[in-house]
Amino acid sequence: MPLTLAQLERHLFAAADILRGKMDASEFKEYIFGALFLKRCSDVFDARYEAIVEKEKEKGKTVAAARKAASHPSFYADSFFVPEAARWSFLRDEVHKNVGDGLNKALAALEHENASLDGVLGHIDFTKKVGQSTIPDKKLRDLIMHFSEVRLRNEDFEYPDLLGAAYEYLIRDFADSAGKKGGEFYTPRSVVRMMVRIIEPKEGMRIYDPCSGSGGMLVLSKEYLDEHGLNSKNLGLYGQESNGGVWSISKMNMLLHGIPDADIKNDDTLAQPQHTEGGELMRFDRVITNPPFSQNYEKKDLTFPERFRFGWCPEGGKKADLMFVQHMLAVLRPGGMVTTVMPHGVLFRGGAEKDIRTGILDEDLLDAVIGLGASLFYGTGIPACILVLRAPGAKPKARKGKVLFINADREFTEGRAQNYLYPEHIEKIVSAWQAFEDIDGFARVVSREELKQNDDNLNIRRYADNAPPPEPHDVGAHLHGGIPKAEVEAKRSVFESHGFDPVRLLKKHAKATGYLDFAAAVKEKADLKKRIEGDEGVVGRETALTEAVDGWWKKHRKALAELPETQELMKARAHLLASFEKALGSVGLLDRFQVAGVVATWWGDIQNDLRTVTARGFLGLVEAWETSILTALEDGKAKDNPLDHRLVKRLLPEYLADLAELEAKKAELEASIKGASGGDEEDGEEAEESEDQLSEEQLAALKKQLGTAKRALKAKQDDFAHKLRAARAALHEPGARELVLGILKADLDAILARYVAAHRQKIVAAFETWWDKYRVTLTSIEEERDAAAEKLRGFLAGLGYA
C-alpha cells in the first residue's frame, strides 16, 4: 500500500516526539530535518543503485562487477550520490556507539560528494551540547530506528509531491511549537498566498525573497504557476537567509519539493547581498518577502550603499525596516513589483523614516498599503501590513500619483492562539487591490496631494476607517417601546439577500409613527430564531442556493471524475473555481467573496485527495484512506477518532449505528449501577432509602448485563478492521469513483452550510438585539416600580407604619 500523507505526518511527528522534552523545537528541528533528508536521499539512491545493478547484469556483468559499476558517482548526476558512510543501512546496522558522531560523518560525506549541497548539511551537529549534556546514543538510535520503519522512495508515495507536503507540515508544526521563534522562519501560508496572488508571477520571471526563511514564499510562487497551467520550470527562484540553520532548512525544502535549481544564499541581506551579476546587484521581476521586524544595523558594514538613495534609518533603535524596503526597490527590474510584510511603524514614524517615505512617494513607487488583522503571524499579536511597491514608471496609468489603502484588519477568523486568513478574506483583499477604487469602510484611493497635506503619514485608518458605527439607541424606543424603522431599513440588504421580509416578525406600532413592534405571535426571545429558520422566504432562498450547487455539481463533476485519465488537476481546479462562482453568483444569498471562499476552502481541503486520485485512481484513494484509518487506529495517538472518517461513515453506516447502540447501552447500565450503589452520595453520607432502590440481586443482575454489554462492544470494536477491509475489497473503480465523488460533494455541502448558517445568524442577531434593547421600556420599568412601591406601602400600612 502507498504511504499516505496522514501516515507520513504522524511518522514525522513521532520522530519529533523522540527528541521533544530534551530540548525545545527551535533547537531540535534541524536534527529532524537533517535525518529526514538523509533518509530520503539514501532511499532514492538505493532505488537507483538497484536499477543500475540489474541493468548492468543484463549486459552480462557479474553481480560483483555490476555493483562496482553502480557505485560510481557518474550514474547519479541528476540526483545525489550517497557514499557508504551516509547510507541508511550503514547507520542502522553499524552505528551503535558515538551515534551523534556517526550521523555527523554521514551528513558530511553526503555533502562532500554532492556540490549542490555545499554548506547545507555540515552545520547540523548531532553532538552539540544541550544544556550540560549531549543527546544520548539511545535517543539517536531510537531516531534512526524510527526512520527505518518507513521507506521514502517515489513509488512508495500516494502522489508525487507527498514528501514536499509532509515537509511543509513539519515546518508548520515546528513553527507552532517554537512560538515567537517560529515567526523567524515561517510566514502563515494564507498570507503568502495572498501576496503571491498580488504579484502574479509568470513564466520567465525571476522571483526573489531577500529574507527567505524556510522558503515558503518561493515554493508557493512556483505552485502559483502550476495552478494556472504554466510551466513552473521556466521560473527563476532566488532567496537569501541570514540564519544558517534556517537557510539549510530552506535548501532541503526546495529539494524535497522538486526544485533543485533554486538559488538560495546564506548571509545578511542588508550587509552582504549575495546575488550579483558583473559586480552589480542582480535584478528581479518580483520581490516577495517577510523581513525581520525592528532590526538594528551598522552603516559601515553595508555594501552597495547606492541601494539606500532615499536615506538612512537610525542605526540604533531597531528601525531597519525601511532599509530592507530600499534594498527591494534597488533590485527591481523595469516593470517589477514588490510585496513585503512590514510593521505599522514604518507608515507614520518621523525623522529619517519620514524622509524615506517622502522620497518613495515623490517617485511614485508605492502602489498600496494593506492593513492586516492582529495575531496572524507566529509569536506576535501585533498587526502587520503589506506594502505593494513598483519599479520607477511601472505603475499603470490609472494608478499614477495615487496610493490605495485597504483596511483589512477585521478580515480574519479567530482561533484559540492565533487568527487565520481564510480564502474569502484573501478574495476580498485581492479583489479590492485589483479594482483600485474606493470601497466604503474598506478601501480608498488617495492622491499624492492629500498625502502631502498629511505630512506623508500613511496611517491606514486616516484614509480607510473601517470602525463599525456605534450600536444605535433610539430614545423614543427606550422610553415607549417599538423598533425604529430606520434601524430595520439599515439591515435591509442582509434580509433581502436571504429572502427574508421583516414584516413577518414585525407589525406597525400601535401609537408611534416611524416605529414597528414585534408581531403578536412572538411571545418570547427564543421564538425569533425558530421563526426565522422556518421562514418560507429564508427556506426558499437557501433551497435555491442548494439547487444551484446541485446543478453545478451535476454539470461539472466530470472534471474530477476524469482526473485519472486527463491527469489535468490544475486545469480542473481553474474550471471548477470559475464555474462555481458563476453558478452561485445569481442566487444572491452569499456575496462573491463568500462564494469564492466556499469553493477555495473546499479545494484546499480536498486537493491532496485529488492528487492521489490523479496518481492512483479513485480506488487508490479509497485504499489510501483505509490505510490511514487503520494505521491511526493501531497507533492510538490520532487527535481525531478514526471512526469519524468520511469513508467509514459512507461505507459502514450500519456498523456505526450498531456501535452507537452498544455504547449507549453500556453508558445506561453504568449510570444505573452508579446511581443504585450510591455513586452520587455527597460528603460520605448514606443515600436515603427509596421505594425503588435496587436489591442486591437486582444490582448483581445489572452488573452481569453490563459485563455482557462490554464484551459485545469490545467484539464489535475488534471487528472494525475486518468490516472496513471487506467493504473496501468489494469496491471496483467505478464504485469507488461514485463513493469518492459523493464524499467530496458532501464536503462541499458542509462548508456551504456553515457559510449559510453564519449569514442566517446575522438576521437572528439583528432581531435579538432589538428584543434586548427595546422590549423592556423605561415606561414599563417605571410602572413596575410604581406598582411595587404601592404594594410596599400597603404592607407597611398593614403593619401600622402608614
Coordinates of C-alpha atoms in Angstrom, one line a residue, residues 301-778:
D301 CA 29.0 47.1 7.3
L302 CA 26.7 47.7 4.3
T303 CA 28.0 47.0 0.8
F304 CA 26.3 48.5 -2.3
P305 CA 25.4 51.7 -0.4
E306 CA 23.7 53.1 -3.6
R307 CA 20.7 50.9 -2.6
F308 CA 19.8 53.4 0.1
R309 CA 19.3 56.5 -2.1
F310 CA 16.2 57.7 -0.1
G311 CA 18.2 58.0 3.2
W312 CA 19.5 56.1 6.2
C313 CA 17.3 54.9 9.1
P314 CA 18.8 55.3 12.6
E315 CA 21.4 52.7 13.2
G316 CA 20.1 52.1 16.8
G317 CA 16.5 51.9 18.0
K318 CA 15.7 48.9 15.9
K319 CA 14.4 50.8 12.8
A320 CA 16.0 49.0 9.9
D321 CA 12.6 48.2 8.3
L322 CA 12.8 50.8 5.5
M323 CA 16.4 49.8 4.8
F324 CA 15.0 46.4 3.7
V325 CA 12.3 48.2 1.6
Q326 CA 15.0 50.3 -0.2
H327 CA 17.0 47.2 -0.9
M328 CA 13.9 45.6 -2.5
L329 CA 13.3 48.6 -4.7
A330 CA 17.0 48.7 -5.7
V331 CA 17.0 45.2 -7.1
L332 CA 13.8 45.5 -9.2
R333 CA 13.9 45.1 -13.0
P334 CA 11.9 47.7 -15.0
G335 CA 8.3 46.9 -14.6
G336 CA 9.0 44.9 -11.4
M337 CA 6.9 44.7 -8.3
V338 CA 7.4 44.2 -4.5
T339 CA 5.1 42.8 -1.9
T340 CA 6.5 42.8 1.6
V341 CA 5.2 42.4 5.2
M342 CA 6.0 45.4 7.4
P343 CA 5.3 46.6 10.9
H344 CA 2.9 49.6 11.1
G345 CA 5.6 51.9 12.5
V346 CA 7.1 52.4 9.0
L347 CA 3.8 54.1 8.0
F348 CA 4.0 57.0 10.4
R349 CA 7.3 57.3 12.3
G350 CA 9.0 60.6 11.8
G351 CA 12.6 61.7 11.3
A352 CA 14.7 59.9 8.8
E353 CA 12.0 57.3 8.2
K354 CA 9.6 60.1 7.2
D355 CA 12.1 61.4 4.7
I356 CA 12.5 57.9 3.2
R357 CA 8.7 57.6 2.9
T358 CA 8.5 61.0 1.2
G359 CA 11.3 60.0 -1.3
I360 CA 9.4 56.8 -2.2
L361 CA 6.1 58.7 -2.6
D362 CA 7.7 61.5 -4.6
E363 CA 9.0 58.9 -7.1
D364 CA 5.5 57.3 -7.2
L365 CA 6.8 53.8 -6.1
L366 CA 4.2 53.0 -3.5
D367 CA 1.2 51.3 -5.0
A368 CA -0.8 50.1 -2.0
V369 CA -0.8 49.7 1.8
I370 CA -2.9 46.8 3.1
G371 CA -3.6 46.6 6.8
L372 CA -3.9 43.0 8.2
G373 CA -5.6 41.7 11.4
A374 CA -3.9 41.0 14.7
S375 CA -2.3 37.7 15.7
L376 CA -2.0 36.3 12.1
F377 CA 1.8 35.8 12.5
Y378 CA 3.6 33.5 14.8
G379 CA 5.0 34.9 18.0
T380 CA 3.3 38.3 17.9
G381 CA -0.2 39.6 18.4
I382 CA 0.8 42.9 16.8
P383 CA -1.0 43.6 13.5
A384 CA 1.2 44.0 10.4
C385 CA 0.7 45.5 7.0
I386 CA 1.6 44.6 3.4
L387 CA 3.3 47.2 1.2
V388 CA 3.0 46.9 -2.6
L389 CA 5.6 48.8 -4.5
R390 CA 6.6 49.1 -8.1
A391 CA 9.7 49.9 -10.1
P392 CA 10.0 53.5 -11.3
G393 CA 7.5 54.2 -14.1
A394 CA 5.9 50.8 -13.7
K395 CA 2.5 52.0 -12.4
P396 CA -0.4 51.6 -14.8
K397 CA -1.8 55.0 -15.9
A398 CA -4.9 54.8 -13.7
R399 CA -2.7 54.3 -10.6
K400 CA -0.1 57.0 -11.2
G401 CA 0.1 59.6 -8.5
K402 CA -2.1 57.7 -6.2
V403 CA -1.9 55.1 -3.4
L404 CA -4.6 52.6 -2.5
F405 CA -5.2 52.0 1.2
I406 CA -7.0 48.8 2.2
N407 CA -8.0 48.4 5.8
A408 CA -8.4 44.6 6.2
D409 CA -7.7 44.4 9.9
R410 CA -11.2 42.8 10.5
E411 CA -10.7 40.2 7.8
F412 CA -9.8 37.1 9.7
T413 CA -11.3 34.2 11.6
E414 CA -10.5 34.0 15.3
G415 CA -8.5 31.0 16.5
R416 CA -7.6 29.9 20.0
A417 CA -4.0 31.1 20.0
Q418 CA -3.7 32.6 16.5
N419 CA -6.1 34.1 14.0
Y420 CA -6.4 32.9 10.4
L421 CA -6.8 34.5 7.0
Y422 CA -9.4 32.4 5.1
P423 CA -10.0 32.2 1.3
E424 CA -12.9 34.6 1.5
H425 CA -10.7 37.2 3.2
I426 CA -8.0 36.8 0.6
E427 CA -10.5 37.1 -2.2
K428 CA -11.9 40.4 -0.8
I429 CA -8.4 41.9 -0.3
V430 CA -7.0 40.9 -3.7
S431 CA -10.2 42.0 -5.5
A432 CA -10.0 45.4 -3.8
W433 CA -6.4 45.7 -4.8
Q434 CA -7.2 44.7 -8.4
A435 CA -10.2 47.1 -8.6
F436 CA -8.2 50.1 -7.3
E437 CA -11.3 52.0 -6.3
D438 CA -13.0 53.3 -3.2
I439 CA -15.0 50.8 -1.2
D440 CA -16.8 52.3 1.8
G441 CA -15.3 51.2 5.1
F442 CA -12.7 49.1 3.4
A443 CA -10.6 50.8 0.7
R444 CA -9.8 54.2 -0.5
V445 CA -7.6 55.7 -3.3
V446 CA -5.6 58.6 -2.0
S447 CA -3.9 61.2 -4.2
R448 CA -0.3 62.3 -3.7
E449 CA -1.5 65.8 -2.8
E450 CA -3.6 64.5 0.1
L451 CA -0.7 62.5 1.4
K452 CA 1.4 65.7 1.3
Q453 CA -1.2 67.5 3.3
N454 CA -1.0 64.8 5.9
D455 CA 2.8 65.2 6.1
D456 CA 3.2 61.8 4.3
N457 CA 1.7 60.0 7.3
L458 CA 0.4 56.7 5.9
N459 CA -1.6 55.5 8.9
I460 CA -4.2 53.4 7.3
R461 CA -7.2 54.5 9.5
R462 CA -6.5 58.0 8.5
Y463 CA -7.7 57.1 5.0
A464 CA -9.7 53.9 5.2
D465 CA -11.5 53.8 8.6
N466 CA -13.4 50.6 9.0
A467 CA -14.5 51.1 12.6
P468 CA -18.1 49.9 12.9
P469 CA -20.7 52.5 13.7
P470 CA -21.8 52.5 17.3
E471 CA -24.9 50.5 18.1
P472 CA -27.8 52.9 17.6
H473 CA -30.1 53.6 20.6
D474 CA -33.4 55.4 19.9
V475 CA -34.5 57.4 23.0
G476 CA -38.2 57.2 22.0
A477 CA -38.0 53.4 21.7
H478 CA -36.3 53.1 25.0
L479 CA -39.0 55.2 26.6
H480 CA -42.1 54.0 24.9
G481 CA -41.1 50.8 23.1
G482 CA -41.1 49.9 19.4
I483 CA -38.3 49.3 16.9
P484 CA -37.2 52.3 14.8
K485 CA -38.0 51.8 11.1
A486 CA -34.6 53.4 10.3
E487 CA -32.8 50.5 12.1
V488 CA -34.8 47.9 10.2
E489 CA -34.1 49.7 7.0
A490 CA -30.3 49.7 7.7
K491 CA -30.4 45.9 7.8
R492 CA -32.4 45.5 4.6
S493 CA -29.5 44.3 2.4
V494 CA -28.9 41.4 4.9
F495 CA -32.6 40.5 5.0
E496 CA -33.1 40.7 1.2
S497 CA -30.1 38.6 0.4
H498 CA -31.5 35.8 2.5
G499 CA -35.1 36.1 1.2
F500 CA -36.4 37.4 4.5
D501 CA -39.1 40.0 4.8
P502 CA -39.0 41.6 8.3
V503 CA -42.8 42.3 8.3
R504 CA -43.2 38.5 9.0
L505 CA -42.0 39.2 12.6
L506 CA -42.9 42.9 12.9
K507 CA -46.1 45.0 12.8
K508 CA -46.9 48.7 12.9
H509 CA -46.5 50.3 16.3
A510 CA -49.9 51.0 17.9
K511 CA -49.1 54.5 18.9
A512 CA -45.9 55.9 17.3
T513 CA -45.3 56.5 13.7
G514 CA -41.8 55.7 12.4
Y515 CA -41.7 52.7 14.7
L516 CA -42.5 49.0 14.4
D517 CA -43.3 46.4 17.1
F518 CA -42.9 42.6 17.4
A519 CA -45.8 40.7 15.9
A520 CA -48.3 39.2 18.4
A521 CA -47.2 35.7 17.6
V522 CA -43.7 36.5 19.0
K523 CA -44.1 35.8 22.7
E524 CA -40.5 35.4 23.8
K525 CA -37.0 35.9 22.5
A526 CA -36.5 32.2 21.7
D527 CA -39.3 32.4 19.2
L528 CA -37.2 34.7 17.0
K529 CA -34.6 32.1 15.9
K530 CA -37.2 29.4 15.3
R531 CA -39.4 31.6 13.2
I532 CA -36.5 33.0 11.1
E533 CA -35.1 29.5 10.4
G534 CA -38.6 28.3 9.4
D535 CA -39.5 31.4 7.4
E536 CA -40.7 30.5 3.9
G537 CA -38.5 33.2 2.3
V538 CA -35.4 32.1 4.1
V539 CA -36.0 28.4 3.4
G540 CA -36.8 29.3 -0.3
R541 CA -33.5 31.2 -0.8
E542 CA -31.5 28.5 0.9
T543 CA -33.2 25.9 -1.2
A544 CA -32.3 27.9 -4.3
L545 CA -28.7 28.0 -3.3
T546 CA -28.7 24.3 -2.7
E547 CA -30.3 23.6 -6.1
A548 CA -27.7 25.9 -7.8
V549 CA -24.9 23.9 -6.2
D550 CA -26.5 20.6 -7.1
G551 CA -27.0 21.8 -10.7
W552 CA -23.4 23.0 -10.9
W553 CA -22.1 19.6 -9.5
K554 CA -24.2 17.6 -12.0
K555 CA -22.8 19.6 -14.8
H556 CA -19.1 19.9 -13.8
R557 CA -18.4 16.8 -11.6
K558 CA -16.9 15.1 -14.7
A559 CA -13.8 17.4 -14.3
L560 CA -13.0 15.4 -11.2
A561 CA -14.4 12.0 -12.4
E562 CA -12.0 12.1 -15.4
L563 CA -8.8 13.0 -13.5
P564 CA -7.2 9.5 -13.7
E565 CA -7.5 9.8 -17.5
T566 CA -6.9 13.5 -18.1
Q567 CA -4.1 14.0 -15.4
E568 CA -5.0 17.7 -15.5
L569 CA -5.6 18.5 -11.9
M570 CA -4.8 22.2 -12.2
K571 CA -6.9 22.6 -15.2
A572 CA -9.8 21.0 -13.3
R573 CA -9.1 23.4 -10.4
A574 CA -9.4 26.5 -12.6
H575 CA -12.5 25.2 -14.3
L576 CA -14.3 24.3 -11.1
L577 CA -13.5 27.5 -9.2
A578 CA -14.6 29.8 -12.1
S579 CA -17.8 27.8 -12.9
F580 CA -18.8 27.6 -9.2
E581 CA -18.6 31.4 -8.7
K582 CA -20.6 31.9 -11.9
A583 CA -23.3 29.3 -10.9
L584 CA -23.9 30.7 -7.4
G585 CA -23.5 34.4 -8.2
S586 CA -27.1 34.9 -9.4
V587 CA -28.6 33.4 -6.3
G588 CA -27.5 36.3 -4.2
L589 CA -27.5 34.8 -0.7
L590 CA -23.7 34.9 -0.3
D591 CA -21.6 37.7 -1.7
R592 CA -19.0 37.0 -4.3
F593 CA -16.2 36.9 -1.8
Q594 CA -18.0 34.3 0.3
V595 CA -18.8 32.2 -2.8
A596 CA -15.1 32.3 -3.7
G597 CA -14.3 31.4 -0.1
V598 CA -16.6 28.4 -0.1
V599 CA -15.1 26.8 -3.2
A600 CA -11.5 27.8 -2.4
T601 CA -11.8 26.3 1.1
W602 CA -13.3 23.2 -0.3
W603 CA -10.5 22.8 -2.9
G604 CA -7.9 23.4 -0.2
D605 CA -9.4 20.7 1.9
I606 CA -9.5 18.0 -0.8
Q607 CA -6.5 18.9 -3.0
N608 CA -4.3 16.2 -1.6
D609 CA -7.0 13.6 -2.1
L610 CA -7.3 14.7 -5.7
R611 CA -3.5 14.4 -6.2
T612 CA -3.9 10.7 -5.1
V613 CA -6.9 10.3 -7.5
T614 CA -4.8 11.7 -10.3
A615 CA -1.8 9.4 -9.5
R616 CA -3.6 6.2 -8.5
G617 CA -7.3 6.5 -9.4
F618 CA -10.4 6.6 -7.1
L619 CA -9.8 3.0 -5.8
G620 CA -6.3 4.1 -5.0
L621 CA -7.6 6.9 -2.9
V622 CA -10.1 4.7 -1.0
E623 CA -7.2 2.3 -0.3
A624 CA -5.1 5.2 1.0
W625 CA -7.9 6.3 3.2
E626 CA -8.3 2.7 4.5
T627 CA -4.6 2.6 5.3
S628 CA -4.7 5.9 7.1
I629 CA -7.7 4.9 9.2
L630 CA -6.3 1.5 10.2
T631 CA -2.8 2.9 10.9
A632 CA -4.3 5.7 13.1
L633 CA -6.4 3.1 14.9
E634 CA -3.4 0.9 15.7
D635 CA -1.3 3.9 16.6
G636 CA -3.9 5.1 19.2
K637 CA -2.5 8.7 19.2
A638 CA -4.6 10.3 16.5
K639 CA -6.2 13.6 17.5
D640 CA -9.4 12.6 15.7
N641 CA -11.3 9.4 16.1
P642 CA -10.5 7.3 13.0
L643 CA -14.1 6.0 13.0
D644 CA -15.3 9.6 12.3
H645 CA -13.5 9.5 8.9
R646 CA -15.8 10.3 5.9
L647 CA -15.1 6.9 4.4
V648 CA -16.2 5.0 7.5
K649 CA -19.4 7.0 7.6
R650 CA -20.2 6.1 4.0
L651 CA -19.1 2.5 3.9
L652 CA -20.2 1.3 7.3
P653 CA -23.3 3.2 8.4
E654 CA -25.0 0.1 9.9
Y655 CA -21.8 -0.8 11.8
L656 CA -21.6 2.7 13.3
A657 CA -25.3 2.6 14.2
D658 CA -24.8 -0.8 16.0
L659 CA -21.7 0.5 17.7
A660 CA -23.5 3.6 18.9
E661 CA -26.4 1.5 20.3
L662 CA -23.9 -0.7 22.2
E663 CA -22.1 2.3 23.6
A664 CA -25.4 3.9 24.7
K665 CA -26.5 0.6 26.4
K666 CA -23.2 0.4 28.2
A667 CA -23.5 4.0 29.4
E668 CA -27.1 3.5 30.5
L669 CA -26.1 0.4 32.6
E670 CA -23.1 2.2 34.1
A671 CA -25.3 5.1 35.1
S672 CA -27.9 2.8 36.7
I673 CA -25.3 0.9 38.6
K674 CA -23.7 4.1 39.8
G675 CA -27.0 5.5 41.0
A676 CA -28.0 2.3 42.7
S677 CA -24.7 1.9 44.5
G678 CA -24.7 5.4 45.9
G679 CA -22.4 6.9 43.3
D680 CA -24.0 10.4 43.8
E681 CA -23.7 10.5 47.6
E682 CA -22.1 13.6 49.0
D683 CA -19.8 14.0 52.0
G684 CA -19.9 10.3 52.7
E685 CA -23.5 10.4 53.9
E686 CA -25.6 7.4 53.2
A687 CA -28.2 7.9 50.5
E688 CA -31.8 7.9 51.7
E689 CA -33.7 4.7 51.1
S690 CA -36.4 5.0 48.5
E691 CA -39.1 2.7 47.4
D692 CA -37.4 2.0 44.0
Q693 CA -33.9 1.3 45.5
L694 CA -32.4 -1.9 43.9
S695 CA -31.9 -5.1 45.9
E696 CA -28.5 -6.8 45.8
E697 CA -29.9 -9.4 43.4
Q698 CA -31.1 -6.6 41.0
L699 CA -27.8 -4.8 41.3
A700 CA -25.9 -8.1 40.5
A701 CA -28.1 -8.6 37.5
L702 CA -27.3 -5.1 36.2
K703 CA -23.6 -5.8 36.6
K704 CA -24.0 -9.0 34.7
Q705 CA -25.8 -7.2 31.9
L706 CA -23.0 -4.6 31.9
G707 CA -20.4 -7.3 31.5
T708 CA -22.3 -8.7 28.6
A709 CA -22.6 -5.3 27.0
K710 CA -18.9 -4.5 27.4
R711 CA -18.0 -7.9 25.8
A712 CA -20.4 -7.2 22.9
L713 CA -19.0 -3.7 22.5
K714 CA -15.4 -5.0 22.5
A715 CA -16.2 -7.6 20.0
K716 CA -17.9 -5.0 17.7
Q717 CA -14.8 -2.7 18.0
D718 CA -12.4 -5.6 17.3
D719 CA -14.4 -6.4 14.2
F720 CA -14.0 -2.9 12.7
A721 CA -10.8 -3.6 10.7
H722 CA -12.3 -6.7 9.2
K723 CA -15.5 -4.8 8.3
L724 CA -13.6 -1.9 6.7
R725 CA -11.3 -4.2 4.7
A726 CA -14.3 -6.3 3.4
A727 CA -16.3 -3.2 2.4
R728 CA -13.3 -1.7 0.6
A729 CA -12.5 -5.0 -1.1
A730 CA -16.0 -5.2 -2.5
L731 CA -15.4 -1.9 -4.4
H732 CA -14.2 -1.6 -8.0
E733 CA -13.0 1.5 -9.8
P734 CA -16.5 2.8 -10.9
G735 CA -18.0 2.1 -7.5
A736 CA -15.0 3.8 -5.8
R737 CA -15.4 6.8 -8.1
E738 CA -19.1 7.3 -7.2
L739 CA -18.2 6.8 -3.5
V740 CA -15.4 9.4 -3.5
L741 CA -17.3 11.9 -5.6
G742 CA -20.3 11.6 -3.1
I743 CA -17.9 12.2 -0.2
L744 CA -16.3 15.3 -1.9
K745 CA -19.8 16.7 -2.7
A746 CA -20.8 16.2 0.9
D747 CA -17.7 18.1 2.0
L748 CA -18.7 21.0 -0.2
D749 CA -22.2 20.9 1.1
A750 CA -20.9 21.0 4.7
I751 CA -18.7 24.1 4.0
L752 CA -21.6 25.8 2.2
A753 CA -23.9 25.1 5.2
R754 CA -21.5 26.8 7.6
Y755 CA -21.5 29.9 5.5
V756 CA -25.3 29.9 5.1
A757 CA -25.8 29.4 8.8
A758 CA -23.4 32.3 9.6
H759 CA -25.4 34.5 7.2
R760 CA -28.7 33.4 8.7
Q761 CA -27.4 34.2 12.2
K762 CA -26.9 37.8 11.2
I763 CA -30.7 38.1 10.8
V764 CA -31.3 36.3 14.1
A765 CA -28.7 38.6 15.8
A766 CA -30.4 41.7 14.5
F767 CA -33.8 40.8 15.9
E768 CA -32.4 39.5 19.2
T769 CA -30.6 42.8 19.6
W770 CA -33.8 44.7 19.1
W771 CA -35.5 42.5 21.6
D772 CA -32.8 43.1 24.2
K773 CA -32.7 46.9 23.5
Y774 CA -36.3 47.8 23.2
R775 CA -38.6 45.1 24.5
V776 CA -38.4 46.4 28.1
T777 CA -39.2 50.2 28.1
L778 CA -38.5 52.9 30.6

